[in-house]
Amino acid sequence: MFQDRLHNLANQSLLRRLRPLGSATGPTVELGGRTVILLASNDYLGLATHPEVIRAAIRATEHYGTGSGASRLVCGTLPPHEKLEEALAAFKHTQAALVLGSGYQANVGIIPALIGQGGLILADRLSHASLIDGCRLSGADFRVYRHRDLDHLESVLKRRTASQPVLIVTDGLFSMDGDLAPLPELAALATRFDAMLYVDDAHGTGVMGPSGRGTLEHFGVEHQIPFHMGTLGKAVGSSGAYVAGSAELIQYLINTCKPFIFTTAPPPSAAAAATAALAVIQNDAARRIRLWTNRDQLYTGLRRIGFRLTETVSPILPILVGEADKALVFAEHLLTQGVYAPAIRPPTVPDATSRIRVTVTSEHTSQQLDAALAAFLQAGIAAGIL
Ligand SMILES: *Cc1c(COP(=O)(O)O)cnc(C)c1O
C-alpha cells in the first residue's frame, strides 16, 4: 500500500529522501564522501558550532543532565529554561517570554490558545505549514489572503461579523521566498479592526534589524506588535522556540498552550546553548555584517548569471525553476558541481513554483561563494535553466 503511494510521489518528482551527512552542518559539509559547499542551512550565523555555544550546552548537561524529566509544570523548572526566558525577554524588549520545544509546536499550540470556535483567522497564503496547522486546529473560521496583499486582507476584515474575535497570521520573513510581511501596515489594520496579530519571526530573529532582534525591529514596530514568536533552531543555532510578550500573555499560555503543558521540557543543553547564542548575537555584530555582505555577494552573482529569483530581501535566495522535475535535476547537477542546495517542491511551495532554496551564512568565505557561483552557472546550463 505504501509502496504505491511512494511510487506516485516519485512519478510526480515529489519523493523526498534523507541525505546522510558525515560532518556538522557548516559552510561546507561532507556528503557521500565529498566535501561540498552547503547553501541550505538556516544556521545563518554559524552559532550551532560556535565554541561558546557548545561549551554552554556541555556545562548545562554536566549540571542538569541530558533530559528535563517531564513538563515544567509537572516536575519543576530548571535554571537553564528560566535564564533563557529572561534573556529572550531582555533581547526582545518584552516583559516576559516562554520557551517551547519547537516552532512547529509553538504554532500548533499558541494559535488555538488565542482563538477558537466562533473566531476568524486570516493568514497570508504563504504562511509556514505549522501556522496553517495551528489555524486549522483552533477550530476558528480560517481563510487565507493573497501573499502580502493588504487590500485583500482589508476586504475580508470588513466582512467580519461584529464582535467576532479576529487573528491575523503571518511569517515576518517568509521562509520559502525570503521576502518580508508588511508589518507596519498589518499592525495598523489589526488596530483599526480590533484584531490580534500573530507574527512568526522564525527567520527574522538574529538576522533582521540593526541589532538582530528581528523583523519587528527592522520595521520599528516592536511597540505596535505586543507579542510574537520565533524559533531557536535557526539563527540561534540551538533547538526550540519562544513566544515573547506581556507577563499576562505568558501566564495565560503556561495555562492553556497544550504543547507547553503536555510535552517534556526541552533539554537543559538546548536552553543553555540558546542563551549563549543570544549573547553572541548581541555582542558580536560582525557576524551579522558578514552575513549581509555574503548575502549581497551571492545575490548579485546569481542575478548576474541570469537566474530568476523571488523578491527576496534577505539571506534566503530562492531560484525559481517551475516544475518539480526540473528543480530536482538542477539540484542534482548542483551537487555534482559541489554545491548542496535543495529543490523545494509542492506541497512546501505552490504548484509550478518549485525552486532551489539557497541560503547563505556569515561563515561562508568569499572564495567559497565564488566557487558556488561557478557551480550554479555550470549546473544551470546542464539543467537547461539558463
Ligand atoms: C522553521 C519554521 C518553523 C518551525 O520551527 P522549528 O523550530 O524548526 O519547528 C515555524 N515557522 C517558520 C516560518 C519556519 O520557517
CSV table of C-alpha atoms in Angstrom, one decimal, residues 84-98 201 205 208-214 216-218 220-228 242-247 249-250 278 281-282 288:
chain,number,residue,atom,x,y,z
A,84,LEU,CA,16.8,31.6,28.6
A,85,GLU,CA,13.4,33.2,29.1
A,86,GLU,CA,14.9,36.2,30.9
A,87,ALA,CA,17.5,36.5,28.2
A,88,LEU,CA,14.8,36.4,25.5
A,89,ALA,CA,12.6,38.9,27.2
A,90,ALA,CA,15.6,41.3,27.6
A,91,PHE,CA,16.6,40.8,23.9
A,92,LYS,CA,13.1,41.2,22.6
A,93,HIS,CA,12.2,44.2,24.9
A,94,THR,CA,9.2,42.4,26.3
A,95,GLN,CA,8.1,41.8,29.9
A,96,ALA,CA,8.3,38.0,29.5
A,97,ALA,CA,8.9,35.0,27.2
A,98,LEU,CA,8.1,31.4,27.2
A,201,ASP,CA,9.7,35.5,13.2
A,205,THR,CA,15.5,36.6,14.7
A,208,MET,CA,16.9,41.3,10.6
A,209,GLY,CA,17.1,44.6,12.3
A,210,PRO,CA,20.1,46.8,13.2
A,211,SER,CA,20.6,44.7,16.4
A,212,GLY,CA,19.3,41.4,15.0
A,213,ARG,CA,16.2,41.5,17.1
A,214,GLY,CA,14.2,40.5,14.1
A,216,LEU,CA,9.8,43.8,14.2
A,217,GLU,CA,13.0,45.8,14.9
A,218,HIS,CA,13.6,46.0,11.2
A,220,GLY,CA,10.5,49.7,14.0
A,221,VAL,CA,7.2,48.2,15.2
A,222,GLU,CA,8.2,46.5,18.4
A,223,HIS,CA,5.8,48.7,20.4
A,224,GLN,CA,2.9,48.3,18.0
A,225,ILE,CA,3.0,44.4,18.0
A,226,PRO,CA,2.7,43.3,21.6
A,227,PHE,CA,3.8,39.7,21.1
A,228,HIS,CA,5.4,37.4,18.5
A,242,TYR,CA,9.8,31.1,22.1
A,243,VAL,CA,7.0,33.5,22.3
A,244,ALA,CA,7.8,37.0,23.7
A,245,GLY,CA,5.1,39.3,25.1
A,246,SER,CA,3.4,40.6,28.2
A,247,ALA,CA,3.7,38.7,31.5
A,249,LEU,CA,0.1,36.6,28.0
A,250,ILE,CA,2.9,34.2,29.1
A,278,LEU,CA,21.7,35.2,22.2
A,281,ILE,CA,24.1,37.8,18.6
A,282,GLN,CA,24.1,40.8,20.9
A,288,ARG,CA,25.6,39.8,11.1
